XYZ file of C-alpha atoms in Angstrom:
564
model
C -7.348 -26.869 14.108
C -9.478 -26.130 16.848
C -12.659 -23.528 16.436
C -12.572 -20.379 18.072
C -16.051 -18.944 19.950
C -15.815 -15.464 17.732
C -17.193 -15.424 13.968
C -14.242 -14.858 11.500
C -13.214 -15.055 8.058
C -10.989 -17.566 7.926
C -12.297 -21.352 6.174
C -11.439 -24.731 5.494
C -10.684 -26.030 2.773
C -14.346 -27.290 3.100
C -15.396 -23.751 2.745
C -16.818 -23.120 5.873
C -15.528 -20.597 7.833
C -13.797 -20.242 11.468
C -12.153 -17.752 13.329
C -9.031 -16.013 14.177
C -8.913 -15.136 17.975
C -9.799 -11.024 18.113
C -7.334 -10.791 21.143
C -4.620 -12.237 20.155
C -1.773 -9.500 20.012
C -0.074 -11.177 17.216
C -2.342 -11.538 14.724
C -0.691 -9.175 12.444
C 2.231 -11.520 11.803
C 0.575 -14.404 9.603
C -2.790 -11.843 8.183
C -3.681 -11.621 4.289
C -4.634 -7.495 4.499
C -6.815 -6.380 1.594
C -6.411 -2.900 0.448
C -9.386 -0.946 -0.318
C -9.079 2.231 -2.196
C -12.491 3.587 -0.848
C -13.072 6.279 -3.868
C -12.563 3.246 -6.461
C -14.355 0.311 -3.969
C -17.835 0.413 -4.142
C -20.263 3.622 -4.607
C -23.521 3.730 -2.570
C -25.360 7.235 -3.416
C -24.160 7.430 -6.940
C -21.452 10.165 -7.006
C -19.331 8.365 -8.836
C -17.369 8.123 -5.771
C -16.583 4.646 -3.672
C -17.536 5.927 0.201
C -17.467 4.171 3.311
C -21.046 2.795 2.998
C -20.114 1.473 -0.202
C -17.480 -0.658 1.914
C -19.921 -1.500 4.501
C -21.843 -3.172 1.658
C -19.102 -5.563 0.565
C -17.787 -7.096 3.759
C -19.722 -10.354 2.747
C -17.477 -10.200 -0.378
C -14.739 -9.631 1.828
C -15.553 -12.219 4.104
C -15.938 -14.995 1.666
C -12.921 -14.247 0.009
C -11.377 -15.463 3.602
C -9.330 -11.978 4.433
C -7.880 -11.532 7.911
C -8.033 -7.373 7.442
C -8.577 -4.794 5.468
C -6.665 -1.156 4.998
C -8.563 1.693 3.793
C -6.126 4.113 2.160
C -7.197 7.560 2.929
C -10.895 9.039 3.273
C -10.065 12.105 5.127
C -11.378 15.090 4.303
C -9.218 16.431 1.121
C -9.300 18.428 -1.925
C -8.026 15.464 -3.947
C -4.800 16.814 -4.869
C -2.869 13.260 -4.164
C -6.523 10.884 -3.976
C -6.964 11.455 -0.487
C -3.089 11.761 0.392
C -3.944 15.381 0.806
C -5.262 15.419 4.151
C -7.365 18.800 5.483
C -8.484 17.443 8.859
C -6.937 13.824 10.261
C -9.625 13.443 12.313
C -12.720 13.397 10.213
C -14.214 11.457 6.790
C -14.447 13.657 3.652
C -18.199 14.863 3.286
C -18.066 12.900 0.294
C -17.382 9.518 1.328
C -19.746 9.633 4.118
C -19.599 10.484 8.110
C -18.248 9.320 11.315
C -20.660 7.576 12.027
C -20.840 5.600 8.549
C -17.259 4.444 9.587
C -18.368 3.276 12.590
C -20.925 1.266 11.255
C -18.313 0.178 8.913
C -15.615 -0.973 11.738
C -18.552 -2.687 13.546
C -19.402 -4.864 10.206
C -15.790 -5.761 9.563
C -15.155 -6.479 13.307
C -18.576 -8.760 13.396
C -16.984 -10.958 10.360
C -13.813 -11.243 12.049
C -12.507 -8.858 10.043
C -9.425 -6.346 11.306
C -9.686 -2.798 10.251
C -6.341 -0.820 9.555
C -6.330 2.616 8.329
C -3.602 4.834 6.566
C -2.051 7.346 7.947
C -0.316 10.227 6.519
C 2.220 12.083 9.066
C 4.710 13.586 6.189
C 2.439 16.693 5.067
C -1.109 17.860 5.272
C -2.983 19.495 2.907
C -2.902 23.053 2.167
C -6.308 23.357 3.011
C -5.484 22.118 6.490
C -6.271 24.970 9.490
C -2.495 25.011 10.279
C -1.459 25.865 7.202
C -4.238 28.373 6.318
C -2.849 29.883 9.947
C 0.567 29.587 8.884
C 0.423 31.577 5.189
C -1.169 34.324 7.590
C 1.505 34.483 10.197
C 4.426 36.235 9.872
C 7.661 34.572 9.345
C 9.808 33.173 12.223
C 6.214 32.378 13.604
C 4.891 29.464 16.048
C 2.363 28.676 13.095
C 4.904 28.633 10.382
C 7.172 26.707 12.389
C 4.580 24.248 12.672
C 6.070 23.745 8.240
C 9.143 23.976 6.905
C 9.565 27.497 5.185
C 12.336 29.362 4.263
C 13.665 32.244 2.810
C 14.223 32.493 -0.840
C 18.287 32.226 -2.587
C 19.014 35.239 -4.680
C 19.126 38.988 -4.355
C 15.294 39.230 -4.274
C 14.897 35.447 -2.600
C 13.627 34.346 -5.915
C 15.538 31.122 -5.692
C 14.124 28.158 -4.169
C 16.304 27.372 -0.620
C 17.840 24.564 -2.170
C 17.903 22.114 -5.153
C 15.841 19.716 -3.373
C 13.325 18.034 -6.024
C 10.117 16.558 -5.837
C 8.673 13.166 -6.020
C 6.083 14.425 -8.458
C 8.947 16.265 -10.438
C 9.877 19.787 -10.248
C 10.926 21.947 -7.472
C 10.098 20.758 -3.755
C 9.604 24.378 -2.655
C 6.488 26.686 -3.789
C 6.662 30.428 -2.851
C 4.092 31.765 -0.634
C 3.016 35.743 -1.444
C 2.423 37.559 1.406
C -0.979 39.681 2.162
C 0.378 43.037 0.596
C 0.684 40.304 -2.578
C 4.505 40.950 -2.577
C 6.382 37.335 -3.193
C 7.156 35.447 0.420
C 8.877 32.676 1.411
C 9.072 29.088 0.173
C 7.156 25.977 1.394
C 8.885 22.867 1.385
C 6.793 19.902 -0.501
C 8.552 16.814 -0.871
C 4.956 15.729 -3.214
C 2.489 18.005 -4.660
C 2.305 21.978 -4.272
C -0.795 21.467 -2.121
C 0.834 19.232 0.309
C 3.280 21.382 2.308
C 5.442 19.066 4.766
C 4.796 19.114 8.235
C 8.239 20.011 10.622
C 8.711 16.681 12.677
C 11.240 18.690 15.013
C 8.333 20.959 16.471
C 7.135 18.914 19.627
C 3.746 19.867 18.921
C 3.265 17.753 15.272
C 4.264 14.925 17.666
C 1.650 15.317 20.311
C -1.336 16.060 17.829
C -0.531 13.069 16.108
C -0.138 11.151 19.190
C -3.989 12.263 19.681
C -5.113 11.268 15.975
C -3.903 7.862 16.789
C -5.846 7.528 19.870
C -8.648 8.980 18.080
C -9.020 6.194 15.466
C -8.079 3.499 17.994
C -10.600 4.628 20.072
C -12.792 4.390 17.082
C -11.633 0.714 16.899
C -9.187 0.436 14.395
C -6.967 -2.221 15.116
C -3.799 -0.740 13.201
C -2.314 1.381 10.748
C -0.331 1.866 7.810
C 2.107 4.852 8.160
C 2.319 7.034 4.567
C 5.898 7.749 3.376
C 7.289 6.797 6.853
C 11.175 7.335 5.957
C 10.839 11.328 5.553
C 9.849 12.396 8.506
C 12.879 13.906 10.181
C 15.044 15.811 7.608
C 17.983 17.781 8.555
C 17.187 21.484 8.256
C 20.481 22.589 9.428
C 21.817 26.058 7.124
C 22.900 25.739 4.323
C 20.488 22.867 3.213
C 22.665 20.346 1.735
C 21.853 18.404 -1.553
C 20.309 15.022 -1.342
C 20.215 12.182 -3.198
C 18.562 11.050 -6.743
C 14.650 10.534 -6.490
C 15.341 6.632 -7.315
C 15.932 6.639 -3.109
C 19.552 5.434 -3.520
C 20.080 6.185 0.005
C 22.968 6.036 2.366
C 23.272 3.085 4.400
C 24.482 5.234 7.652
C 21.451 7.424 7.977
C 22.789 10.588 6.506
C 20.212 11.696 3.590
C 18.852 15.411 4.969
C 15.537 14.062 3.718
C 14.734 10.325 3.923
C 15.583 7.271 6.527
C 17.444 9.229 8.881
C 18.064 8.003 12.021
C 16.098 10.580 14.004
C 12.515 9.149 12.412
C 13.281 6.004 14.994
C 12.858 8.316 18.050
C 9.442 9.359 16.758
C 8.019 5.825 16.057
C 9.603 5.191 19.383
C 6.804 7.692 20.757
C 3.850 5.860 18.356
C 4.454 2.838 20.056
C 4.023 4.083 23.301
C 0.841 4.972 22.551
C -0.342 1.756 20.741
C 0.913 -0.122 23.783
C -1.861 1.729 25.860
C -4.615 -0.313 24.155
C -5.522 -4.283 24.453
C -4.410 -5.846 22.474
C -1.522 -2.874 21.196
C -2.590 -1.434 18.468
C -0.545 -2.172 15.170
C 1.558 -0.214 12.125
C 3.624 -0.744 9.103
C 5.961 1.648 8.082
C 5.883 2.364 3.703
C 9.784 2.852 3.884
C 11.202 2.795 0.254
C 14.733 2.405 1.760
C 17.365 -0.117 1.159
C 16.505 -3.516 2.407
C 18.732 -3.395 5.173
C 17.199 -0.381 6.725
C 13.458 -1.606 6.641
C 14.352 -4.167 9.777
C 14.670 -0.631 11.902
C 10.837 0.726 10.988
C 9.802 -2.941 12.321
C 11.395 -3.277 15.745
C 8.946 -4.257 18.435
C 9.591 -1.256 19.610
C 8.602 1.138 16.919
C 5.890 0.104 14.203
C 5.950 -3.441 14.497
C 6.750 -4.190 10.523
C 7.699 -2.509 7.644
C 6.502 -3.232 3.604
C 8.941 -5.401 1.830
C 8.739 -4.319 -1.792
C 11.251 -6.066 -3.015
C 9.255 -8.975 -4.854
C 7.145 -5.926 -6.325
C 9.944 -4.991 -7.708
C 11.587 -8.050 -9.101
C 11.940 -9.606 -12.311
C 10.396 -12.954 -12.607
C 13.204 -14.981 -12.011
C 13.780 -18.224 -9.628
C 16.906 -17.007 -7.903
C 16.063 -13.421 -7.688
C 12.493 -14.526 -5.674
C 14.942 -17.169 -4.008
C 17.180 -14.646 -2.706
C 14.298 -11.995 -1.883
C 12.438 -14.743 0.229
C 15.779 -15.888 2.141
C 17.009 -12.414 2.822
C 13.512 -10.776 3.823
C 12.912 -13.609 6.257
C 16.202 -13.311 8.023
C 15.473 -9.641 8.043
C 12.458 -9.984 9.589
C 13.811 -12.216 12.115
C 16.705 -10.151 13.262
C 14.086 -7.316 14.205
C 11.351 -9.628 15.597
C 8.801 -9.097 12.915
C 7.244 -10.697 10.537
C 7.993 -9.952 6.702
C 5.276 -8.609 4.561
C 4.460 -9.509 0.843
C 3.188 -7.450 -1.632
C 2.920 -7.640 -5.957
C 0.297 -4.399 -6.133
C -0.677 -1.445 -4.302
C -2.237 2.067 -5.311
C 0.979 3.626 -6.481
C 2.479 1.037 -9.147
C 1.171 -0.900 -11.955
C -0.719 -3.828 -11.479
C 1.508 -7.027 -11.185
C -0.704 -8.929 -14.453
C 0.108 -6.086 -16.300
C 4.192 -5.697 -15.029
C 4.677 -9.444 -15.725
C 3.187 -9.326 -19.218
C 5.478 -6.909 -20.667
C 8.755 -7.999 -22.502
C 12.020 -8.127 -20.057
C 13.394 -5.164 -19.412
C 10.808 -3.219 -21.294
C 10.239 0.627 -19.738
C 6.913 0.752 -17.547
C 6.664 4.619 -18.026
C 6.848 4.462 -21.962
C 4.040 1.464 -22.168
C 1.737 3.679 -19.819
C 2.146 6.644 -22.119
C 1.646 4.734 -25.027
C -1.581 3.676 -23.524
C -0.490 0.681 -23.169
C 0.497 -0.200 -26.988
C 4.709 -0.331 -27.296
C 5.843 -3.094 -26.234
C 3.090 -5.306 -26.584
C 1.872 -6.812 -23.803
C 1.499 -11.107 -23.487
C -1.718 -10.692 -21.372
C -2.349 -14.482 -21.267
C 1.740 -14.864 -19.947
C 1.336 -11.953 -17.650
C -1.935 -13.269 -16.246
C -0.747 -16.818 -15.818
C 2.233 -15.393 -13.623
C 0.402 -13.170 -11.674
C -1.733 -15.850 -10.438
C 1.935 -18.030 -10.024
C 3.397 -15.304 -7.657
C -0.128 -14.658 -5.814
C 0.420 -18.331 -4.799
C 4.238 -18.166 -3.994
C 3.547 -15.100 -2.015
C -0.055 -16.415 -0.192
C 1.952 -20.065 0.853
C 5.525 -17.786 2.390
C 5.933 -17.526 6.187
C 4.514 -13.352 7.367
C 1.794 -11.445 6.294
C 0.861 -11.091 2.863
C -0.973 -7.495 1.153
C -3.563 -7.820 -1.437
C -4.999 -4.848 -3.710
C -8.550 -4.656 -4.205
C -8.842 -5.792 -8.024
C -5.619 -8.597 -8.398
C -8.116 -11.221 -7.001
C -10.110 -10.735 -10.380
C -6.819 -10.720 -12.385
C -7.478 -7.061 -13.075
C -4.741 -5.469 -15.233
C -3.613 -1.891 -15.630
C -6.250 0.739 -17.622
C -3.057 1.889 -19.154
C -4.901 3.946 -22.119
C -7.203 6.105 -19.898
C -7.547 9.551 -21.980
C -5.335 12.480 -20.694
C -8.410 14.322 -20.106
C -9.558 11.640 -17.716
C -6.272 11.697 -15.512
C -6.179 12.986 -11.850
C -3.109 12.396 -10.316
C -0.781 15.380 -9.855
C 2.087 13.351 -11.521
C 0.531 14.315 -14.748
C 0.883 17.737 -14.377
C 3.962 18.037 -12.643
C 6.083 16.034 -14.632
C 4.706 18.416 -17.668
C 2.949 15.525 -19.829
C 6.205 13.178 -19.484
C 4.608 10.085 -16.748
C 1.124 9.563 -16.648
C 0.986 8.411 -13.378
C -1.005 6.255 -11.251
C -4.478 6.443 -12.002
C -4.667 3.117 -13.919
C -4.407 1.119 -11.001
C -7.468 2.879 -9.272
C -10.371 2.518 -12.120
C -13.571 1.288 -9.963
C -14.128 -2.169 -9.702
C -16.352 -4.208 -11.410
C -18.892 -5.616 -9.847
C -21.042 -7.250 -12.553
C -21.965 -6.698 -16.109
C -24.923 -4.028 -15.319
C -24.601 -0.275 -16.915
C -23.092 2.002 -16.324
C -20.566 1.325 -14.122
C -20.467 -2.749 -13.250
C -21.875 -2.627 -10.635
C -19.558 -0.065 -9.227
C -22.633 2.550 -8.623
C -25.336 3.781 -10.303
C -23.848 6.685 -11.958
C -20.704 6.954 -14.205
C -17.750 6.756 -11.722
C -15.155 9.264 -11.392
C -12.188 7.519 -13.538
C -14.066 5.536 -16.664
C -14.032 1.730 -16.397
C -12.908 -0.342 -19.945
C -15.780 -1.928 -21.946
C -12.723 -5.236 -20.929
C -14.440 -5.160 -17.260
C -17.251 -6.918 -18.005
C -15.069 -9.924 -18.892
C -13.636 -9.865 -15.172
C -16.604 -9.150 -12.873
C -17.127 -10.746 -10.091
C -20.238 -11.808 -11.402
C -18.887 -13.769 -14.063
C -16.133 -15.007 -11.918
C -18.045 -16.243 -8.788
C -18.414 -19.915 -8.826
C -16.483 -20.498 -12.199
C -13.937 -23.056 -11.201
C -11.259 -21.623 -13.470
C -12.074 -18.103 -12.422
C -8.905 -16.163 -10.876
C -11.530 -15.076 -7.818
C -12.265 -18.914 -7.230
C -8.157 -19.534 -7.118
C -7.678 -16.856 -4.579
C -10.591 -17.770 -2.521
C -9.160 -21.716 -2.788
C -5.810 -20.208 -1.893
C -6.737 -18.568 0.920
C -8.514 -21.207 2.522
C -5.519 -23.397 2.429
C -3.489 -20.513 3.411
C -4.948 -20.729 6.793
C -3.442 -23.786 7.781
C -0.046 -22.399 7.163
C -0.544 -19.521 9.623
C 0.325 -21.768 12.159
C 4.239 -20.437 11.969
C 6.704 -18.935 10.673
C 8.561 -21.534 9.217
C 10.078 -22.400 5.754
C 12.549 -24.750 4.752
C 13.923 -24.545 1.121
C 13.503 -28.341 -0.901
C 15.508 -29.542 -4.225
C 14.245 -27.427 -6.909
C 12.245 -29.766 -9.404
C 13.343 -28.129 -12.383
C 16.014 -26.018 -13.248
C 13.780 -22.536 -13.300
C 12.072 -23.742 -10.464
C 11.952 -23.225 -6.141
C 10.107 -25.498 -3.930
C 9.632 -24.969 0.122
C 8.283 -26.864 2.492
C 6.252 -25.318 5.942
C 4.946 -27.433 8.807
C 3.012 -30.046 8.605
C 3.536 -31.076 5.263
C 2.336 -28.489 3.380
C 4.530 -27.943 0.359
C 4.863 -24.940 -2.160
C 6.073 -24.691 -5.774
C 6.863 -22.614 -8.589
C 7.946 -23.262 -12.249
C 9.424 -19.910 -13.460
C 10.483 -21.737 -16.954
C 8.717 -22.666 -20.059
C 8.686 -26.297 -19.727
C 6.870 -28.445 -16.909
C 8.394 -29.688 -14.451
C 7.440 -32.655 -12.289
C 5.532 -32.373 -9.047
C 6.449 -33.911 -5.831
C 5.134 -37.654 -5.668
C 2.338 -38.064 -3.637
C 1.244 -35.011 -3.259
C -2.168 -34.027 -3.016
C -3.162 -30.588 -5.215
C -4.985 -27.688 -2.730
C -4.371 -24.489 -5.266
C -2.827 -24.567 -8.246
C -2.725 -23.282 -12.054
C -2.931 -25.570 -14.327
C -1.582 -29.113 -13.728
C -1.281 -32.188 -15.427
C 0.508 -35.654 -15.438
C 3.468 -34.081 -17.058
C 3.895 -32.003 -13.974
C 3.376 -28.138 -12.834
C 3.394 -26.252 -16.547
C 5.454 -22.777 -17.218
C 5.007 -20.119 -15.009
C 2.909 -21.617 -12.422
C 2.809 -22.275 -8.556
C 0.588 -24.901 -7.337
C 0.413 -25.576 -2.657
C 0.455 -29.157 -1.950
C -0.265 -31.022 1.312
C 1.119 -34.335 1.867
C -1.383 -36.720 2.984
């Protein structure tokens, strides 16, 4: 592999590290993106709050960890409603988490390790603190600032019923009631999330052109792409009478027709985003956060919209050979029928971490462990653990780009027994007491074993960290060979050689729970999914791997091979 002239974060499997060409246009296809929650990263003036210095600090961590880019989820300026998903101004950074200039400083130290900088973006709603809406309560109805929303008049003799039956994803109604300046009740506010994020009307040309202008702002800033928020709800049909839509569990139509998410119009606008990453060089980048069925994420990844789209679907599967068999196969062709490259992904901000998920009992109810803290079923930490690192590998050696949380690499699991007095997301509240939401999947890091927040910052962070942290620093893990931070740095330094193409051809299974592939090269990849071992392939030489001994690769593990 030859060396490129920039500095970049890639290695060998010598350690040292090379480059990835900055101006290559495709670079996208074949990256390992690592997700930084910036309030739960790293906290640098001891608020208790991660900022953007804080992230500035770590790219040497990031760096040695071998990561192609990183994706800040959102650290606009925002009452916190939804952690940052709330957004009051879209082209700004919340007071808190530092200045404009702090993320320049922090694009220009992720750009001088090699390191690509994507940011989220959140085109669905705003926050109710933004200027438009503030304008919009003020304005009369029918008015250009209220059509700049979705309101509507009220159901009912008095319009005290919401205009539809439309529910939202945080539970409850999707529709809030404004009161008008005499303090007589108003219309209604659509909100497909929390009261305090009213959704933006995607039909009014002039949402499309100011967003247009926030993504030349940031790309002018230097980000190289973008992850778009909720990207299937964009366009809704607002047609009278507002018709029902479907169950919250997004069992969507496959023709396009839901009034509220993956309808066909939402292609047009992405038509208009790419335009305008197109101007730059090399084109800016996106990928759409579609929860729609699998055969409709191919259309948020055409070439000529975002470019790629999240494929959830090994999130969201049980731990099974022929279910990841079956995901891998149909994902790929996917991907190839739009001209993109598939993404992989076990964690993110909004779901329980995959070493808790895979140590609970089959079939056991996520929402009732969480608000048992954690206690019913009992969890197999150790089993749950060992498979997290097994599908880390499966996922890291697969053809496309692969998304890592900030956290997995140090085999975090979920805080699932944070107190309810300690909770912030709005799922909490709005689902009166009955899912406890999110939040255990965004306690700070830990850093080291220092007081009183590993390492996190010097004051007590804003969601409490378990005394179990200090066990899982990356202190203690750097440079222990068995450490779940030394496998993922190992694995992605052999990952790099595999980013080469897009390639994957499917071998005899060596077991009967088990999958094996083979990419270019040589390089081989296998996973056990069963409870006995079963034999590598002969003459293989181990690059990452569990645990593996002459009896072969044991339960629930994936080891990468090259042949010599």
């Amino acid at each position: 592999m030859s060396e490129p002239t920039t500095p970049g974060p890639t290695a060998r499997d010598d350690g040292e590290f090379i480059a990835i060409d900055g101006t290559d246009p495709d670079w996208w296809r074949q990256a390992v993106v690592y997700q930084v929650y910036p309030r739960s990263f790293a906290d640098s003036n001891g608020d208790g709050l991660g900022d953007i210095a804080g992230v500035t600090s770590r790219v040497p961590y990031l760096q040695r960890l071998g990561v192609d880019a990183i994706w800040l989820s959102p650290f606009y300026p925002s009452a916190l409603a939804d952690g940052g998903y709330d957004v009051a101004d879209y082209r700004n950074v919340d007071p808190r988490l530092g200045t404009l200039d702090d993320f320049d400083a922090m694009v220009a130290a992720a750009h001088d390790a090699g390191i690509k900088v994507i940011v989220d973006i959140v085109p669905n709603h705003s926050s109710n603190d933004h200027a438009w809406f503030r304008e919009a309560l003020a304005a009369e109805p029918g008015s250009a600032a209220r059509e700049r929303y979705v309101f509507r008049d009220g159901l009912g003799d008095d319009g005290q019923i919401p205009p539809s039956t439309w529910q939202s994803n945080f539970g409850g109604s999707a529709w809030t009631r404004t009161t008008d300046p005499d303090g007589t009740p108003g219309q209604w506010y659509l909100h497909l999330f929390a009261p305090e994020q009213p959704d933006f009307n995607w039909a009014n040309p002039e949402i499309r052109e100011d967003f247009h202008t926030t993504l030349r702002f940031w790309a002018d800033c230097g980000v190289d792409g973008f992850r778009v928020d909720v990207a299937h709800a964009l366009a809704k049909d607002l047609s009278e009478p507002l018709r029902d839509a479907n169950p919250k569990d997004f069992d969507l139509p496959l023709d396009g027709s839901d009034p509220l998410y993956d309808r066909d119009e939402v292609h047009e606008i992405f038509s208009g985003w790419r335009r305008v990453f197109d101007e730059y060089d090399p084109p800016r980048t996106a990928v759409a956060e579609a929860w729609v069925p699998s055969a409709r994420v191919a259309l948020y990844a055409r070439p000529t919209e975002l470019g790629q789209a999240f494929n959830f679907d090994l999130l969201r599967a049980d731990f099974d050979a022929g279910t990841f068999s079956r995901i891998i196969d149909d994902n790929l062709r996917l991907a190839a029928e739009s001209g993109a490259s598939s993404t992989w992904v076990l964690s993110n901000h909004d779901v329980i971490r995959h070493a808790s998920r895979y140590a609970l009992p089959a079939g056991a109810d996520e929402e009732d462990w969480l608000m048992s803290g954690g206690t019913r079923p009992a969890a197999d930490e150790t089993r749950g653990l060992r498979r997290a690192r097994a599908a880390t590998l499966l996922l890291l050696a697969l053809p496309g780009s692969a998304y890592l949380y900030q956290g997995e690499e140090l085999g975090l699991r979920e805080v699932a027994d944070l107190r309810e007095e300690d909770l912030q997301d709005p799922v909490w509240v709005r689902s009166a007491h009955t899912r406890k939401g999110r939040d255990g999947c965004r306690v700070p890091l830990p850093w080291d074993t220092s007081t009183p927040a590993f390492g996190f910052g010097p004051a007590a962070p804003h969601l409490p960290q378990p005394a179990w942290f200090a066990d899982l620093a990356v202190s203690v893990q750097d440079g222990a060979p068995d450490s779940t931070l030394e496998l993922y740095r190992a694995a992605l330094r052999a990952r790099h050689a595999l980013q080469q193409g897009e390639d994957l051809r499917w071998l005899d299974a060596p077991g009967p729970d088990a999958i094996a592939f083979a990419r270019h090269d040589g390089w081989v990849c296998a996973m056990n999914f069963g409870t006995d071992p079963v034999p590598a392939p002969a003459g293989s030489v181990v690059v990452a791997s569990g645990p593996l001994t002459a009896a072969g690769v044991l339960p629930g593990q994936t080891t990468v091979w090259v042949r010599p």
